[in-house]
Amino acid sequence: METTPARTPVGRVIGLSVGLALIVGLITLAFAWPSSDMGPHEVPIAVVGADEAAGAVQEQLDEAQPDGFDVTAAADADEARALIEDREVYAALQIAPDGVTAYTATAASPTVARLVTGIADQIAAQMGQATGQTVQVTVEDVVALPADDPNGAGLAASALPMAMGGIIIAALIGLTVRGTGRQIAAAVLAPPAVGAGVAAILLYVLESIDGDFWPVAGALALTMAASSWTILGLLKLLGRAGLAIGAIIVMLVGNPLSGMTAAPELLPAPWGAFGQFLTPGAGGTLVRSVAYFDGAGAETAVLTLAAWLAAGAVLFTIGAVAARARAVGADEREPVAASA
């Protein structure tokens, strides 16, 4: 006689629905909140001229956007370009009686480039009202994005594969590969392979990057290794709960705060700066630096990724030692139980 399966209690169904609503709500908040509250927060820019000129521009910007910009002085246009190429500032303004020049770097952030160009237009309009003459605005893109991807959509979209890549690598290795030595070998080999694949797509398929293949592939590999080793270490130490914790850190926290779609300084403060110390943010900065700026501004990102990788290796080692100790303890108890 067939028996009817027991029905799920109503309370459990309600609890499941509430739990799903909370989870989806948190995911929506994590991805939508940074974009909804986007605006400049101490964006570093330069002004060509004396310190007094930079101070005057700083005051004007503070009136329009308090704490929105951090203005520094550049002696001339060449120094302004050097500051941009060294990733010390995002852009620069040169204000002269006959015109305003905006030095931008769409490769650093198309959003900031548009923002600074808009500021140049406003300054020129104010000068024109004061003098009764038309003031020309000139824009020079010092470090430009490729012509095939002028808005940087491909590079911005790579943030998700960088975040997901580490999670997938760790999950597949931790859940399907047996043996600590084989897991280590897989975790060493997989990130370079995945990084090379993503680099090839960005360079040769999407043509979103003009840089050399190997530096970009290396930056992506280090990013994948940092994420995957961190999550693999948590998985080895805490089991599936560790996998969930690692995925939350990388995907729900790190990815929205990476600043890849705009700039870290455009995210709500202080979360944009905080995001640079997580693997997606550090990885995005590293890839952008090696792809367009010959590695300038990549030091902190490299150290951050190396620290996450090392922490993951330590967690993995602790988890492996603990698992070995449990196995030895179980082997020692079996003879005692058999003799009893």
XYZ file of C-alpha atoms in Angstrom:
340
model
C 0.000 0.000 0.000
C 1.402 3.369 -1.036
C 1.835 5.977 1.640
C 1.251 9.655 1.035
C 4.412 11.708 1.554
C 4.282 13.906 4.609
C 3.399 17.482 3.796
C 5.808 20.272 4.578
C 4.596 22.187 7.621
C 3.029 25.549 6.839
C 5.444 27.291 9.203
C 8.408 25.993 7.243
C 6.899 27.205 3.971
C 6.353 30.654 5.446
C 9.867 30.700 6.877
C 11.311 29.682 3.504
C 9.415 32.486 1.763
C 10.583 35.063 4.291
C 14.152 33.801 4.054
C 14.135 34.001 0.254
C 12.726 37.520 0.405
C 15.519 38.566 2.754
C 18.225 36.942 0.618
C 16.985 38.482 -2.640
C 16.531 41.818 -0.894
C 20.111 41.761 0.375
C 21.391 40.864 -3.099
C 19.400 43.728 -4.615
C 20.671 46.138 -1.964
C 24.281 45.031 -2.424
C 24.264 45.608 -6.175
C 21.902 48.579 -6.469
C 22.872 50.734 -3.482
C 26.390 51.756 -4.623
C 25.067 52.874 -8.013
C 22.047 54.685 -6.606
C 24.203 56.810 -4.266
C 27.025 57.457 -6.720
C 28.851 60.781 -6.630
C 32.343 62.248 -6.237
C 34.070 61.706 -2.891
C 37.541 63.316 -2.819
C 38.256 62.499 -6.456
C 41.889 63.540 -7.036
C 42.315 66.056 -9.859
C 44.983 68.628 -10.711
C 44.862 72.267 -11.718
C 47.626 73.702 -13.887
C 48.949 76.837 -12.253
C 50.114 78.185 -8.936
C 48.904 76.893 -5.593
C 46.597 79.888 -5.386
C 44.841 78.810 -8.591
C 44.378 75.288 -7.273
C 43.037 76.684 -4.001
C 40.529 78.873 -5.829
C 39.264 75.934 -7.885
C 39.095 73.820 -4.724
C 36.856 76.433 -3.094
C 34.580 76.593 -6.122
C 34.244 72.825 -6.254
C 33.641 72.579 -2.507
C 30.761 75.025 -2.833
C 29.175 72.954 -5.595
C 30.098 69.498 -4.215
C 31.447 69.484 -0.623
C 34.360 67.036 -0.254
C 33.800 65.933 -3.821
C 37.290 66.659 -5.138
C 40.847 66.738 -3.871
C 42.668 69.351 -5.938
C 46.451 69.529 -6.313
C 48.560 72.002 -8.266
C 50.575 71.120 -11.371
C 53.299 73.443 -12.621
C 52.439 72.997 -16.284
C 50.569 70.797 -18.737
C 53.407 68.256 -18.903
C 53.297 67.738 -15.139
C 49.518 67.392 -15.306
C 49.839 64.690 -17.946
C 52.503 62.922 -15.855
C 50.243 62.955 -12.786
C 47.473 61.365 -14.848
C 49.770 58.742 -16.376
C 51.130 57.867 -12.914
C 47.539 57.478 -11.643
C 48.017 60.135 -8.991
C 45.044 62.102 -10.358
C 42.148 61.229 -12.640
C 42.190 64.460 -14.629
C 43.476 68.022 -14.730
C 42.194 71.483 -15.615
C 44.140 74.323 -17.188
C 42.362 77.654 -16.949
C 43.550 80.509 -19.153
C 41.902 83.824 -20.152
C 41.234 82.545 -23.661
C 40.041 79.028 -22.797
C 39.842 76.039 -20.516
C 41.636 72.743 -21.209
C 40.500 69.515 -19.592
C 43.076 66.727 -19.463
C 41.222 63.458 -18.901
C 41.875 59.713 -18.877
C 38.917 57.680 -20.028
C 41.020 54.572 -19.394
C 41.038 55.447 -15.683
C 37.315 56.203 -15.564
C 35.031 57.363 -18.377
C 32.601 58.628 -15.738
C 35.191 60.868 -14.067
C 36.360 62.062 -17.486
C 32.810 63.163 -18.340
C 32.446 64.739 -14.899
C 35.617 66.823 -15.244
C 34.699 67.823 -18.797
C 31.387 69.067 -17.459
C 33.224 71.109 -14.816
C 35.387 72.634 -17.554
C 32.238 73.613 -19.456
C 30.801 75.258 -16.338
C 34.008 77.214 -15.670
C 34.118 78.378 -19.285
C 30.479 79.468 -19.112
C 31.143 81.486 -15.938
C 34.194 83.107 -17.535
C 32.144 83.936 -20.620
C 29.436 85.599 -18.547
C 32.037 87.671 -16.718
C 33.879 88.813 -19.866
C 31.082 88.800 -22.407
C 33.173 86.614 -24.716
C 32.971 82.985 -25.768
C 35.477 80.858 -23.874
C 36.644 77.747 -25.707
C 36.851 74.352 -23.961
C 39.469 71.867 -25.202
C 39.515 68.232 -24.078
C 42.661 66.094 -24.305
C 42.279 62.391 -23.485
C 45.734 61.626 -22.098
C 45.126 57.872 -21.629
C 42.265 56.845 -23.860
C 40.214 53.691 -24.078
C 40.316 51.647 -27.316
C 38.261 52.965 -30.207
C 36.311 49.687 -30.283
C 35.187 50.192 -26.677
C 35.230 53.935 -25.950
C 33.025 53.591 -22.859
C 35.032 50.780 -21.262
C 32.025 48.459 -21.174
C 34.103 45.326 -21.723
C 36.569 46.097 -18.952
C 33.760 47.021 -16.549
C 31.919 43.817 -17.399
C 35.036 41.786 -16.575
C 34.439 42.495 -12.868
C 31.784 39.775 -12.716
C 33.928 37.050 -14.342
C 36.822 37.973 -12.035
C 34.585 37.574 -8.994
C 32.748 34.492 -10.242
C 35.946 32.884 -11.515
C 37.459 32.623 -8.054
C 34.251 31.212 -6.589
C 33.866 28.608 -9.342
C 37.512 27.534 -9.135
C 37.319 27.082 -5.360
C 33.964 25.285 -5.440
C 34.969 22.838 -8.173
C 38.319 22.041 -6.577
C 37.030 21.827 -3.024
C 33.964 19.721 -3.826
C 35.181 17.462 -6.638
C 38.947 17.013 -6.225
C 40.004 14.448 -3.622
C 43.369 14.582 -1.914
C 45.066 17.624 -0.418
C 48.014 17.457 -2.803
C 45.763 17.277 -5.845
C 43.691 20.199 -4.572
C 46.839 22.290 -4.175
C 47.991 21.381 -7.677
C 44.604 22.291 -9.144
C 44.494 25.572 -7.223
C 47.942 26.472 -8.560
C 47.195 25.575 -12.180
C 43.618 26.817 -12.593
C 43.991 30.602 -11.973
C 46.668 31.145 -14.664
C 44.633 29.132 -17.157
C 41.438 31.059 -16.404
C 43.297 34.386 -16.350
C 44.822 33.698 -19.755
C 41.412 32.812 -21.178
C 39.742 35.973 -19.883
C 42.683 38.103 -21.049
C 42.429 36.652 -24.549
C 38.722 37.481 -24.676
C 39.242 41.063 -23.473
C 42.178 41.681 -25.832
C 41.311 39.796 -28.987
C 37.549 39.187 -28.970
C 36.030 42.229 -27.265
C 39.101 44.411 -27.991
C 38.405 46.286 -24.740
C 42.100 46.530 -23.833
C 45.087 47.774 -25.800
C 47.715 46.413 -23.395
C 50.075 43.468 -23.741
C 48.678 39.991 -23.206
C 50.998 38.658 -20.511
C 50.735 41.516 -17.982
C 46.939 41.472 -18.292
C 46.820 37.681 -18.024
C 49.120 37.833 -15.002
C 46.937 40.430 -13.281
C 43.832 38.352 -13.895
C 45.583 35.189 -12.715
C 46.661 36.841 -9.462
C 43.115 38.097 -8.902
C 41.643 34.642 -9.517
C 44.266 33.032 -7.294
C 43.602 35.443 -4.433
C 39.839 34.848 -4.548
C 39.985 31.104 -5.140
C 42.594 30.411 -2.450
C 40.669 32.503 0.080
C 37.423 30.651 -0.602
C 39.160 27.271 -0.862
C 40.831 27.895 2.498
C 37.485 28.757 4.100
C 35.927 25.673 2.515
C 38.718 23.437 3.776
C 38.442 24.853 7.282
C 34.679 25.328 7.692
C 33.145 23.081 5.053
C 30.267 24.291 2.909
C 29.629 27.153 5.337
C 33.095 28.453 4.448
C 32.201 28.342 0.761
C 29.109 30.438 1.453
C 31.085 32.948 3.537
C 33.732 33.294 0.846
C 31.139 33.749 -1.887
C 29.415 36.482 0.133
C 32.707 38.326 0.703
C 33.698 38.196 -2.959
C 30.358 38.471 -4.767
C 27.902 40.324 -2.538
C 30.404 42.677 -0.892
C 33.525 42.842 -3.050
C 31.980 42.989 -6.517
C 29.569 45.932 -5.956
C 32.307 47.873 -4.153
C 35.014 47.185 -6.737
C 34.520 50.495 -8.550
C 35.037 48.840 -11.921
C 31.988 50.444 -13.551
C 32.973 53.991 -12.555
C 35.679 54.687 -9.945
C 36.091 53.860 -6.247
C 35.930 57.577 -5.434
C 32.434 57.762 -6.939
C 31.025 55.131 -4.570
C 29.522 56.089 -1.194
C 32.293 56.950 1.272
C 34.046 55.125 2.839
C 32.893 52.000 0.992
C 34.704 52.792 -2.241
C 38.047 52.851 -0.423
C 37.098 49.750 1.575
C 36.291 47.879 -1.633
C 39.865 48.345 -2.844
C 41.024 46.047 -0.046
C 38.835 43.181 -1.289
C 39.865 40.969 -4.173
C 37.463 42.286 -6.875
C 38.406 45.913 -6.224
C 42.139 45.251 -6.008
C 41.981 43.011 -9.065
C 40.105 45.592 -11.108
C 42.625 48.292 -10.206
C 45.513 45.984 -11.075
C 44.075 45.017 -14.461
C 43.366 48.642 -15.350
C 46.863 49.695 -14.274
C 48.745 47.073 -16.285
C 46.450 47.417 -19.301
C 46.663 51.197 -19.718
C 49.177 52.756 -17.310
C 52.241 50.467 -17.529
C 51.588 49.257 -13.997
C 51.421 52.707 -12.372
C 49.310 52.731 -9.215
C 49.283 48.936 -8.916
C 51.454 48.508 -5.801
C 48.656 48.513 -3.204
C 46.515 46.242 -5.355
C 49.320 43.675 -5.689
C 49.978 43.692 -1.943
C 46.263 43.339 -1.203
C 45.846 40.364 -3.527
C 49.020 38.736 -2.200
C 47.724 39.134 1.358
C 44.405 37.453 0.488
C 46.228 34.646 -1.305
C 48.529 34.086 1.677
C 45.602 34.155 4.103
C 43.784 31.593 1.987
C 46.845 29.333 1.935
C 47.098 29.569 5.735
C 43.407 28.735 6.167
C 43.771 25.816 3.752
C 46.777 24.489 5.690
C 44.968 24.751 9.023
C 41.934 23.008 7.569
C 44.060 20.236 6.051
C 45.934 19.672 9.331
C 42.677 19.607 11.293
C 41.135 17.142 8.856
C 44.215 14.928 9.094
C 44.073 15.034 12.896
C 40.405 14.025 12.850
C 41.174 11.145 10.499
C 44.012 9.902 12.705
C 41.799 10.142 15.772
C 39.075 8.143 14.050
C 41.585 5.433 13.028
C 42.800 5.173 16.622
C 39.279 4.789 18.013
C 38.275 2.035 15.600
C 40.518 -0.695 17.106
C 39.324 0.208 20.584
C 35.703 -0.071 19.510
C 36.405 -3.375 17.762
C 38.082 -4.904 20.809
C 35.240 -3.770 23.051
